[in-house]
Short mmCIF file of C-alpha atoms in Angstrom, two decimals:
data_model
loop_
_atom_site.label_atom_id
_atom_site.label_comp_id
_atom_site.label_asym_id
_atom_site.label_seq_id
_atom_site.Cartn_x
_atom_site.Cartn_y
_atom_site.Cartn_z
CA UNK A 1404 0.64 -0.33 -0.21
CA UNK A 1405 1.52 2.62 -1.01
CA UNK A 1406 0.86 7.55 -1.12
CA UNK A 1407 3.49 9.84 -1.68
CA UNK A 1408 3.16 13.98 -1.26
CA UNK A 1409 5.18 16.01 -3.53
CA UNK A 1410 6.39 19.74 -3.41
CA UNK A 1411 8.25 22.38 -4.61
CA UNK A 1412 9.73 25.32 -3.69
CA UNK A 1413 12.81 27.82 -4.44
CA UNK A 1414 16.01 28.54 -2.04
CA UNK A 1415 14.30 31.40 0.03
CA UNK A 1416 10.98 28.43 0.60
CA UNK A 1417 12.81 24.75 0.28
CA UNK A 1418 10.59 22.23 -0.16
CA UNK A 1419 12.35 20.09 2.48
CA UNK A 1420 10.13 22.01 4.47
CA UNK A 1421 8.48 19.36 4.16
CA UNK A 1422 10.16 17.05 6.64
CA UNK A 1423 9.01 19.97 9.47
CA UNK A 1424 5.80 19.23 8.29
CA UNK A 1425 5.87 16.03 8.37
CA UNK A 1426 8.25 15.66 11.73
CA UNK A 1427 9.86 12.97 9.61
CA UNK A 1428 14.05 14.00 8.97
CA UNK A 1429 14.45 13.28 4.68
CA UNK A 1430 17.85 12.36 5.79
CA UNK A 1431 16.34 9.21 7.67
CA UNK A 1432 14.40 6.09 7.18
CA UNK A 1433 11.38 5.57 9.93
CA UNK A 1434 10.43 2.25 9.88
CA UNK A 1435 6.41 2.52 12.55
CA UNK A 1436 4.50 -0.59 13.55
CA UNK A 1437 1.01 -0.49 12.98
CA UNK A 1438 -1.14 -3.12 13.89
CA UNK A 1439 -2.11 -5.23 11.10
CA UNK A 1440 1.22 -4.49 9.74
CA UNK A 1441 4.93 -1.89 9.25
CA UNK A 1442 4.18 1.75 7.97
CA UNK A 1443 7.91 2.91 6.34
CA UNK A 1444 8.56 6.59 6.01
CA UNK A 1445 11.13 7.48 3.70
CA UNK A 1446 11.67 10.42 1.01
CA UNK A 1447 12.45 9.43 -2.73
CA UNK A 1448 14.34 13.14 -3.57
CA UNK A 1449 14.53 16.43 -1.23
CA UNK A 1450 16.48 18.93 -3.00
CA UNK A 1451 15.37 22.73 -2.31
CA UNK A 1452 13.16 22.50 -5.50
CA UNK A 1453 11.62 19.15 -5.33
CA UNK A 1454 11.22 16.88 -1.94
CA UNK A 1455 8.27 13.53 -1.62
CA UNK A 1456 7.81 11.69 0.85
CA UNK A 1457 6.32 8.06 0.87
CA UNK A 1458 4.52 6.31 2.97
CA UNK A 1459 4.68 2.60 2.48
CA UNK A 1460 2.66 0.30 4.67
CA UNK A 1461 3.11 -3.43 4.45
CA UNK A 1462 -0.04 -5.24 5.26
CA UNK A 1463 -0.05 -8.88 7.24
CA UNK A 1464 -2.31 -10.31 5.63
CA UNK A 1465 -2.95 -13.92 8.26
CA UNK A 1466 -2.32 -10.12 11.04
CA UNK A 1467 -5.44 -8.67 9.87
CA UNK A 1468 -7.45 -11.49 9.61
CA UNK A 1469 -6.41 -12.46 13.64
CA UNK A 1470 -7.44 -9.56 14.68
CA UNK A 1471 -10.16 -8.93 12.69
CA UNK A 1472 -11.87 -12.38 14.61
CA UNK A 1473 -15.50 -11.05 15.57
CA UNK A 1474 -15.10 -7.77 15.19
CA UNK A 1475 -16.64 -5.81 12.05
CA UNK A 1476 -15.72 -7.03 8.81
CA UNK A 1477 -12.84 -8.38 9.22
CA UNK A 1478 -11.17 -5.91 6.71
CA UNK A 1479 -13.04 -5.64 4.02
CA UNK A 1480 -15.86 -8.32 1.98
CA UNK A 1481 -13.82 -8.83 -0.88
CA UNK A 1482 -12.08 -11.11 3.14
CA UNK A 1483 -15.38 -13.37 3.52
CA UNK A 1484 -14.86 -15.24 0.08
CA UNK A 1485 -10.78 -15.51 0.33
CA UNK A 1486 -9.42 -14.01 4.18
CA UNK A 1487 -5.31 -15.01 3.56
CA UNK A 1488 -5.93 -13.62 -0.58
CA UNK A 1489 -7.00 -10.19 -0.62
CA UNK A 1490 -6.50 -7.01 -1.96
CA UNK A 1491 -5.73 -5.04 2.00
CA UNK A 1492 -2.08 -4.79 1.46
CA UNK A 1493 -2.20 -3.04 -2.37
CA UNK A 1494 -5.31 -0.62 -2.26
CA UNK A 1495 -5.74 2.28 0.14
CA UNK A 1496 -7.81 1.63 2.44
CA UNK A 1497 -8.82 2.55 6.40
CA UNK A 1498 -5.69 0.84 7.50
CA UNK A 1499 -3.91 3.40 5.62
CA UNK A 1500 -5.81 6.24 6.88
CA UNK A 1501 -5.03 4.49 10.13
CA UNK A 1502 -1.55 5.08 9.56
CA UNK A 1503 -1.84 7.94 8.32
CA UNK A 1504 -3.08 9.32 11.83
CA UNK A 1505 -0.37 7.31 13.63
CA UNK A 1506 2.31 8.12 11.99
CA UNK A 1507 1.71 11.63 11.07
CA UNK A 1508 -0.23 13.03 14.40
CA UNK A 1509 1.09 15.88 15.01
CA UNK A 1510 0.76 16.51 10.62
CA UNK A 1511 -3.00 16.10 10.79
CA UNK A 1512 -3.06 18.39 13.89
CA UNK A 1513 -1.51 21.29 12.13
CA UNK A 1514 1.50 21.01 15.00
CA UNK A 1515 5.36 21.90 13.95
CA UNK A 1516 7.00 23.12 17.09
CA UNK A 1517 10.55 24.03 15.15
CA UNK A 1518 8.52 25.59 12.98
CA UNK A 1519 4.85 26.82 14.26
CA UNK A 1520 4.36 29.53 11.14
CA UNK A 1521 4.50 26.79 8.01
CA UNK A 1522 1.48 24.72 9.07
CA UNK A 1523 -1.16 27.56 8.39
CA UNK A 1524 0.32 28.47 4.80
CA UNK A 1525 -0.88 26.18 1.66
CA UNK A 1526 1.46 25.19 -0.56
CA UNK A 1527 1.97 23.84 -3.59
CA UNK A 1528 1.61 20.34 -3.03
CA UNK A 1529 0.92 16.61 -5.59
CA UNK A 1530 -0.45 13.39 -3.98
CA UNK A 1531 -0.65 10.55 -6.01
CA UNK A 1532 -2.00 7.24 -4.87
CA UNK A 1533 -0.85 4.18 -7.02
CA UNK A 1534 -4.22 1.93 -6.49
CA UNK A 1535 -7.37 3.38 -5.07
CA UNK A 1536 -10.12 1.17 -4.75
CA UNK A 1537 -13.36 3.52 -5.58
CA UNK A 1538 -16.51 1.75 -5.77
CA UNK A 1539 -18.85 4.48 -7.26
CA UNK A 1540 -16.27 4.75 -9.80
CA UNK A 1541 -13.66 8.07 -11.58
CA UNK A 1542 -17.21 10.30 -11.05
CA UNK A 1543 -16.78 9.73 -7.20
CA UNK A 1544 -14.23 10.70 -6.51
CA UNK A 1545 -14.12 13.72 -8.28
CA UNK A 1546 -18.01 14.57 -6.16
CA UNK A 1547 -15.29 13.45 -3.18
CA UNK A 1548 -12.43 15.73 -3.78
CA UNK A 1549 -13.54 18.47 -6.87
CA UNK A 1550 -15.43 20.74 -3.87
CA UNK A 1551 -12.80 20.63 -1.53
CA UNK A 1552 -9.98 23.37 -4.12
CA UNK A 1553 -8.35 21.26 -5.30
CA UNK A 1554 -6.35 21.99 -8.67
CA UNK A 1555 -6.66 18.84 -10.87
CA UNK A 1556 -8.23 15.60 -9.08
CA UNK A 1557 -6.96 12.84 -11.96
CA UNK A 1558 -8.89 9.85 -11.32
CA UNK A 1559 -7.39 6.97 -13.65
CA UNK A 1560 -9.65 3.70 -14.30
CA UNK A 1561 -7.20 0.59 -13.49
CA UNK A 1562 -7.85 -1.72 -15.68
CA UNK A 1563 -8.56 -5.97 -14.58
CA UNK A 1564 -5.37 -6.54 -16.88
CA UNK A 1565 -3.51 -4.16 -19.46
CA UNK A 1566 -2.77 -8.21 -20.98
CA UNK A 1567 -7.22 -8.40 -22.01
CA UNK A 1568 -8.27 -4.68 -22.21
CA UNK A 1569 -11.56 -6.13 -23.56
CA UNK A 1570 -12.28 -6.92 -19.29
CA UNK A 1571 -12.65 -3.43 -18.66
CA UNK A 1572 -11.57 -2.35 -15.73
CA UNK A 1573 -11.14 -2.83 -12.61
CA UNK A 1574 -13.11 -0.77 -8.79
CA UNK A 1575 -9.70 1.05 -8.36
CA UNK A 1576 -8.34 3.62 -9.95
CA UNK A 1577 -4.71 5.68 -10.08
CA UNK A 1578 -5.42 8.89 -7.76
CA UNK A 1579 -3.51 12.04 -8.11
CA UNK A 1580 -4.92 15.19 -6.61
CA UNK A 1581 -2.99 18.25 -7.33
CA UNK A 1582 -3.39 22.73 -5.66
CA UNK A 1583 -2.10 24.74 -2.94
CA UNK A 1584 -3.66 23.61 0.10
CA UNK A 1585 -2.34 23.44 4.02
CA UNK A 1586 -1.07 19.95 4.64
CA UNK A 1587 -2.57 19.59 7.68
CA UNK A 1588 -5.45 19.71 4.96
CA UNK A 1589 -4.39 17.06 2.64
CA UNK A 1590 -3.87 14.64 5.79
CA UNK A 1591 -7.24 15.32 6.78
CA UNK A 1592 -9.23 15.59 3.70
CA UNK A 1593 -7.08 11.36 2.93
CA UNK A 1594 -7.73 9.93 6.51
CA UNK A 1595 -11.73 10.00 5.62
CA UNK A 1596 -11.88 10.20 2.55
CA UNK A 1597 -9.74 6.91 2.27
CA UNK A 1598 -12.33 4.60 3.27
CA UNK A 1599 -14.93 5.71 1.95
CA UNK A 1600 -14.06 5.23 -1.25
CA UNK A 1601 -13.48 2.11 0.07
CA UNK A 1602 -16.61 1.39 1.12
CA UNK A 1603 -15.38 -0.39 4.35
CA UNK A 1604 -13.88 -0.41 7.35
CA UNK A 1605 -11.38 -3.04 8.53
CA UNK A 1606 -12.63 -2.40 12.95
CA UNK A 1607 -15.20 -2.14 13.99
CA UNK A 1608 -17.11 1.06 14.07
CA UNK A 1609 -18.36 3.04 17.68
CA UNK A 1610 -19.64 6.09 18.99
CA UNK A 1611 -16.39 7.52 19.24
CA UNK A 1612 -15.96 7.27 15.74
CA UNK A 1613 -17.91 10.42 15.21
CA UNK A 1614 -16.51 12.47 16.93
CA UNK A 1615 -13.17 11.82 14.92
CA UNK A 1616 -14.82 12.82 11.68
CA UNK A 1617 -15.78 15.74 13.23
CA UNK A 1618 -12.45 16.67 13.78
CA UNK A 1619 -10.93 15.51 10.71
CA UNK A 1620 -13.77 16.94 8.43
CA UNK A 1621 -13.29 20.74 9.94
CA UNK A 1622 -13.59 23.67 8.39
CA UNK A 1623 -14.81 21.01 5.50
CA UNK A 1624 -16.94 18.84 5.85
CA UNK A 1625 -19.74 20.71 7.00
CA UNK A 1626 -20.08 22.90 3.42
CA UNK A 1627 -19.38 19.42 1.57
CA UNK A 1628 -22.36 18.84 -0.66
CA UNK A 1629 -21.61 14.73 -0.17
CA UNK A 1630 -21.62 14.67 3.46
CA UNK A 1631 -24.39 12.65 3.51
CA UNK A 1632 -21.88 10.12 1.52
CA UNK A 1633 -19.49 10.68 3.68
CA UNK A 1634 -20.54 10.55 7.33
CA UNK A 1635 -22.72 7.04 6.00
CA UNK A 1636 -19.75 5.38 4.67
CA UNK A 1637 -16.96 6.86 7.01
CA UNK A 1638 -19.60 5.36 9.90
CA UNK A 1639 -20.44 1.90 8.15
CA UNK A 1640 -23.57 2.83 7.36
CA UNK A 1641 -25.12 2.71 10.82
CA UNK A 1642 -27.62 4.78 10.31
CA UNK A 1643 -27.86 6.89 14.54
CA UNK A 1644 -24.15 7.12 14.01
CA UNK A 1645 -24.87 8.71 11.14
CA UNK A 1646 -28.39 11.03 11.93
CA UNK A 1647 -25.88 11.84 15.85
CA UNK A 1648 -22.82 13.32 13.43
CA UNK A 1649 -25.48 15.22 9.75
CA UNK A 1650 -27.76 16.82 13.31
CA UNK A 1651 -23.47 18.08 14.31
CA UNK A 1652 -22.57 18.54 11.35
CA UNK A 1653 -25.39 20.96 10.94
CA UNK A 1654 -25.44 22.93 13.29
CA UNK A 1655 -21.70 23.71 12.67
CA UNK A 1656 -22.39 25.21 9.40
CA UNK A 1657 -25.35 27.01 10.69
CA UNK A 1658 -21.71 28.68 12.82
CA UNK A 1659 -20.71 29.56 10.07
CA UNK A 1660 -23.30 31.10 8.88
CA UNK A 1661 -24.31 33.37 11.66
CA UNK A 1662 -20.59 34.31 11.49
CA UNK A 1663 -20.83 32.11 16.04
CA UNK A 1664 -18.95 30.03 17.98
CA UNK A 1665 -20.74 25.95 17.67
CA UNK A 1666 -21.39 26.42 21.48
CA UNK A 1667 -23.70 29.54 21.42
CA UNK A 1668 -26.09 28.17 18.91
CA UNK A 1669 -26.16 25.15 20.84
CA UNK A 1670 -27.01 26.55 24.37
CA UNK A 1671 -30.43 25.69 25.15
CA UNK A 1672 -30.89 23.84 27.77
CA UNK A 1673 -28.37 23.64 30.88
CA UNK A 1674 -26.99 19.54 30.44
CA UNK A 1675 -26.93 19.81 34.61
CA UNK A 1676 -30.87 20.45 35.82
CA UNK A 1677 -33.51 20.99 33.15
CA UNK A 1678 -34.16 23.72 32.64
CA UNK A 1679 -38.90 22.79 32.57
CA UNK A 1680 -40.72 25.43 35.29
CA UNK A 1681 -42.16 22.43 37.09
CA UNK A 1682 -41.94 24.91 40.12
CA UNK A 1683 -43.72 27.82 37.63
CA UNK A 1684 -46.97 27.59 37.45
CA UNK A 1685 -47.09 29.59 34.19
CA UNK A 1686 -45.68 26.57 32.47
CA UNK A 1687 -48.08 24.65 32.75
CA UNK A 1688 -50.39 27.32 31.60
CA UNK A 1689 -48.83 28.00 28.65
CA UNK A 1690 -49.16 25.04 27.97
CA UNK A 1691 -52.27 24.66 28.54
CA UNK A 1692 -53.13 28.02 26.33
CA UNK A 1693 -51.57 26.43 23.31
CA UNK A 1694 -53.24 23.30 22.91
CA UNK A 1695 -56.29 25.48 23.88
CA UNK A 1696 -55.50 27.48 20.50
CA UNK A 1697 -54.77 24.35 19.07
CA UNK A 1698 -58.02 22.62 19.85
CA UNK A 1699 -60.49 26.12 18.79
CA UNK A 1700 -58.69 25.90 15.43
CA UNK A 1701 -59.09 22.56 14.43
CA UNK A 1702 -55.55 21.36 14.31
CA UNK A 1703 -54.72 18.00 13.49
CA UNK A 1704 -50.39 18.14 11.99
CA UNK A 1705 -48.38 20.70 14.50
CA UNK A 1706 -45.25 21.63 14.85
CA UNK A 1707 -43.20 22.82 17.56
CA UNK A 1708 -40.76 25.19 16.37
CA UNK A 1709 -38.19 25.79 18.73
CA UNK A 1710 -38.92 22.64 21.10
CA UNK A 1711 -36.31 22.79 23.80
CA UNK A 1712 -36.39 18.92 25.54
CA UNK A 1713 -40.19 18.47 24.28
CA UNK A 1714 -42.45 19.56 27.19
CA UNK A 1715 -45.46 20.38 24.27
CA UNK A 1716 -44.50 17.89 21.98
CA UNK A 1717 -44.70 15.25 24.61
CA UNK A 1718 -48.08 17.14 26.23
CA UNK A 1719 -49.26 16.48 22.03
CA UNK A 1720 -48.49 13.42 21.18
CA UNK A 1721 -50.62 12.19 24.58
CA UNK A 1722 -53.62 13.47 23.12
CA UNK A 1723 -54.72 11.25 19.47
CA UNK A 1724 -57.04 13.82 17.40
CA UNK A 1725 -52.97 15.18 16.62
CA UNK A 1726 -51.40 13.15 13.29
CA UNK A 1727 -48.70 14.22 12.97
CA UNK A 1728 -46.56 16.01 15.12
CA UNK A 1729 -42.89 17.93 14.82
CA UNK A 1730 -40.66 19.62 16.99
CA UNK A 1731 -37.60 21.91 15.37
CA UNK A 1732 -34.79 23.31 17.66
CA UNK A 1733 -31.27 23.97 16.43
CA UNK A 1734 -29.75 22.61 19.22
CA UNK A 1735 -28.97 19.41 19.69
CA UNK A 1736 -28.94 19.12 23.31
CA UNK A 1737 -32.30 20.06 23.59
CA UNK A 1738 -32.64 17.63 20.66
CA UNK A 1739 -31.24 14.59 23.00
CA UNK A 1740 -33.61 15.14 25.97
CA UNK A 1741 -35.98 15.96 23.95
CA UNK A 1742 -36.00 12.07 22.54
CA UNK A 1743 -34.73 10.71 25.89
CA UNK A 1744 -38.45 12.17 27.61
CA UNK A 1745 -40.29 11.04 24.47
CA UNK A 1746 -38.87 7.62 25.29
CA UNK A 1747 -38.61 7.39 21.31
CA UNK A 1748 -36.49 4.25 21.04
CA UNK A 1749 -39.98 2.90 23.40
CA UNK A 1750 -42.73 3.13 21.15
CA UNK A 1751 -45.08 1.34 19.57
CA UNK A 1752 -44.77 1.88 15.62
CA UNK A 1753 -48.52 4.16 15.94
CA UNK A 1754 -46.98 6.04 18.02
CA UNK A 1755 -43.89 6.88 16.74
CA UNK A 1756 -45.17 7.43 12.80
CA UNK A 1757 -47.00 10.28 14.87
CA UNK A 1758 -43.96 12.55 15.81
CA UNK A 1759 -40.55 13.36 14.58
CA UNK A 1760 -37.54 15.96 16.09
CA UNK A 1761 -36.01 17.69 13.21
CA UNK A 1762 -32.87 20.12 13.50
CA UNK A 1763 -32.94 23.34 12.32
CA UNK A 1764 -32.97 27.30 12.43
CA UNK A 1765 -35.78 29.68 11.80
CA UNK A 1766 -33.62 32.04 10.81
CA UNK A 1767 -33.57 30.12 7.80
CA UNK A 1768 -36.61 29.13 4.91
CA UNK A 1769 -37.47 25.41 5.16
CA UNK A 1770 -39.56 22.87 3.06
CA UNK A 1771 -40.12 20.25 5.65
CA UNK A 1772 -42.16 23.34 7.15
CA UNK A 1773 -44.49 23.04 5.39
CA UNK A 1774 -47.96 22.20 4.60
CA UNK A 1775 -48.60 21.98 8.49
CA UNK A 1776 -52.16 22.77 9.81
CA UNK A 1777 -50.26 24.35 12.83
CA UNK A 1778 -46.96 25.69 13.82
CA UNK A 1779 -46.59 26.65 17.51
CA UNK A 1780 -43.66 29.39 18.56
CA UNK A 1781 -43.63 29.06 22.30
CA UNK A 1782 -40.88 31.78 24.11
CA UNK A 1783 -39.48 31.69 21.14
CA UNK A 1784 -39.12 35.18 19.58
CA UNK A 1785 -36.82 36.72 22.22
CA UNK A 1786 -34.01 34.48 21.84
CA UNK A 1787 -33.57 36.18 18.79
CA UNK A 1788 -31.84 39.23 17.79
CA UNK A 1789 -34.39 41.89 16.67
CA UNK A 1790 -32.38 41.84 13.49
CA UNK A 1791 -33.45 38.09 12.64
CA UNK A 1792 -36.82 38.14 12.96
CA UNK A 1793 -37.13 39.30 9.33
CA UNK A 1794 -35.98 36.33 8.59
CA UNK A 1795 -37.76 33.91 11.22
CA UNK A 1796 -40.57 36.44 9.64
CA UNK A 1797 -40.65 35.04 6.21
CA UNK A 1798 -39.32 31.02 6.99
CA UNK A 1799 -42.75 30.43 9.17
CA UNK A 1800 -45.38 33.34 7.97
CA UNK A 1801 -43.75 33.52 4.48
CA UNK A 1802 -43.55 30.05 3.01
CA UNK A 1803 -44.10 27.78 5.39
CA UNK A 1804 -47.47 29.23 5.99
CA UNK A 1805 -49.80 26.90 8.94
CA UNK A 1806 -53.14 27.93 8.30
CA UNK A 1807 -52.49 28.69 12.89
CA UNK A 1808 -49.49 30.31 14.24
CA UNK A 1809 -49.32 30.75 18.46
CA UNK A 1810 -46.18 33.47 19.90
CA UNK A 1811 -45.82 33.92 22.38
CA UNK A 1812 -43.59 35.59 24.32
CA UNK A 1813 -42.74 37.24 28.20
CA UNK A 1814 -45.04 40.53 28.82
CA UNK A 1815 -41.35 42.95 30.74
CA UNK A 1816 -44.34 44.45 32.30
CA UNK A 1817 -45.02 42.26 34.32
CA UNK A 1818 -41.89 41.55 35.17
CA UNK A 1819 -41.43 44.31 38.21
CA UNK A 1820 -44.16 41.97 40.54
CA UNK A 1821 -41.05 39.22 39.78
CA UNK A 1822 -39.69 38.95 43.43
CA UNK A 1823 -36.87 37.45 42.18
CA UNK A 1824 -35.63 39.27 39.26
CA UNK A 1825 -33.77 42.73 39.73
CA UNK A 1826 -35.36 45.92 38.19
CA UNK A 1827 -33.93 46.18 34.36
CA UNK A 1828 -33.42 42.62 34.46
CA UNK A 1829 -35.10 40.49 31.56
CA UNK A 1830 -36.43 36.56 32.73
CA UNK A 1831 -33.34 34.57 30.61
CA UNK A 1832 -29.95 34.59 30.13
CA UNK A 1833 -30.39 34.17 27.00
CA UNK A 1834 -33.30 36.47 26.09
CA UNK A 1835 -32.44 39.32 23.79
CA UNK A 1836 -35.60 41.24 24.01
CA UNK A 1837 -38.87 41.53 26.04
CA UNK A 1838 -41.67 43.85 24.94
CA UNK A 1839 -44.11 45.23 26.66
CA UNK A 1840 -47.98 44.29 25.17
CA UNK A 1841 -47.71 47.34 22.81
CA UNK A 1842 -44.56 46.46 21.36
CA UNK A 1843 -45.78 42.88 21.29
CA UNK A 1844 -49.19 44.04 19.63
CA UNK A 1845 -47.59 46.31 17.61
CA UNK A 1846 -45.29 43.14 15.50
CA UNK A 1847 -47.80 40.80 15.74
CA UNK A 1848 -50.36 43.38 13.87
CA UNK A 1849 -47.18 44.24 11.50
CA UNK A 1850 -46.65 41.03 10.31
CA UNK A 1851 -49.99 39.40 10.03
CA UNK A 1852 -50.81 42.23 7.63
CA UNK A 1853 -47.76 41.88 5.42
CA UNK A 1854 -48.93 37.99 5.35
CA UNK A 1855 -52.59 37.81 5.46
CA UNK A 1856 -53.30 36.96 8.18
CA UNK A 1857 -55.57 37.94 11.80
CA UNK A 1858 -54.24 37.97 14.71
CA UNK A 1859 -56.14 37.40 18.50
CA UNK A 1860 -54.33 38.42 21.17
CA UNK A 1861 -54.71 36.40 24.67
CA UNK A 1862 -53.42 36.71 27.53
CA UNK A 1863 -51.45 34.26 29.95
CA UNK A 1864 -51.11 33.26 33.19
CA UNK A 1865 -52.72 36.42 36.03
CA UNK A 1866 -53.75 38.89 33.97
CA UNK A 1867 -53.16 41.66 36.34
CA UNK A 1868 -55.13 45.48 35.91
CA UNK A 1869 -51.88 47.51 35.48
CA UNK A 1870 -49.28 45.26 34.15
CA UNK A 1871 -51.59 42.93 32.23
CA UNK A 1872 -50.40 39.19 32.04
CA UNK A 1873 -46.64 37.44 32.53
CA UNK A 1874 -47.20 36.16 28.61
CA UNK A 1875 -48.90 37.98 25.86
CA UNK A 1876 -49.80 34.98 23.38
CA UNK A 1877 -50.94 36.06 19.86
CA UNK A 1878 -53.33 33.78 17.13
CA UNK A 1879 -52.57 34.53 14.06
CA UNK A 1880 -55.21 33.22 10.99
CA UNK A 1881 -55.08 33.04 8.02
CA UNK A 1882 -57.10 35.39 6.01
CA UNK A 1883 -59.28 32.25 4.51
CA UNK A 1884 -59.24 30.39 7.18
CA UNK A 1885 -61.81 30.32 10.24
CA UNK A 1886 -60.33 32.95 12.92
CA UNK A 1887 -58.79 31.53 15.68
CA UNK A 1888 -59.79 34.56 17.16
CA UNK A 1889 -62.82 33.55 18.55
CA UNK A 1890 -61.64 32.03 21.39
CA UNK A 1891 -63.02 32.24 24.71
CA UNK A 1892 -59.95 33.90 26.40
CA UNK A 1893 -59.21 36.66 23.76
CA UNK A 1894 -59.22 39.88 24.18
CA UNK A 1895 -62.86 42.22 23.29
CA UNK A 1896 -60.03 44.61 21.49
CA UNK A 1897 -59.21 41.97 19.21
CA UNK A 1898 -58.49 42.92 15.79
CA UNK A 1899 -61.26 42.05 12.76
CA UNK A 1900 -59.93 39.53 10.31
CA UNK A 1901 -56.23 40.97 7.70
CA UNK A 1902 -56.40 43.81 10.02
CA UNK A 1903 -53.24 44.61 11.84
CA UNK A 1904 -53.72 45.31 15.57
#
């Protein structure tokens, strides 16, 4: 199994800097023992103008079979037919990927203590792998490597036998990559994509493989158009692990789009405690008000947007009147806790078919949200920066367009009634704003007018004669459907359908 990495240079920036990056001296041959063979690192050429580092992995087929017994796939599907005679010693695979991570560990991490300025620099590189399994052919090789910034991606099919061209091509290609990239990026790409193209792993896939994938895919995998295929193949098609990886990649993509850190988006849940307001009756009152409005609207297919830990989804699931329930949140941690709360793995077939949990952001339109009877945004809008509200408005009212939309949010006027809340402080550290009743009605009325909805206002909790209720709820109903504003709890000054408040 063979791989070469070449670079060019000048007298000022010699090509032999490759030795610093790889932590392997060009004048020496490095031999390292691997779990299934021996890795040799050497330099066929090393001058200021051109330097090539070669990795030769000698695989012991007997050790491969013996170590693989009872674990994973024994090396590859081929091994089931011929345990001791297979392509593992010759064709690049997860064996070579593991050798890369072991032999070039520091280079893979982008570390170079002797020359710390080198790892971040892009340099002209040429990578060549003479025999690479490509289950998907040359076309898949291009789909995987073309989006990664290479100037040249060459995948030349290897014939089954040059003396008998009529036999056609094998499933192997000769891979050549050329371009200017940081070496660490190249090694991480190879670490992930070699086993992906082979579509086989020589070892058992455990949950920690998701972390390995995300570390190696940092900076390129989240935005890759084939990240679904890459994740599935890398994780040996384990559906649960693949789903978990894609959820985390989506969170990375959303964070990059927002110019923020992942932790800032995935902060909806304090892992040390359940954030449901159990001691505070207001949480129950709010949920009861939402359920009453949904029943009045005759909704059967409901979206809970910003579902958090799934309290409302759980309540909806307990009522057979709701035939389809979708909970969506940007936080993976919140969705994981919601799944545990709902005991999704233990639900019967009929119950399981009624509920789904999705990861997504209300800052973007999402085709998955179209066609529902009702959508609930319970204590959601105040967690967004005000400049993001138009995006949420269009995503929900302009794109998804459910017949009924329920929006609840704190009434800041009521805050003076909370004895434990310091003056001028919002109720939750992540709240970007809290509105007065007048401000909420101005926003809701304008939204309703722009998108063809009527709107009614429902107090939630004790409706204080001076400062109003602790929570305010707006019930939006499409102008061409029966209004939901006739609920018993609706304000008497509810505007007519189609009119702004």
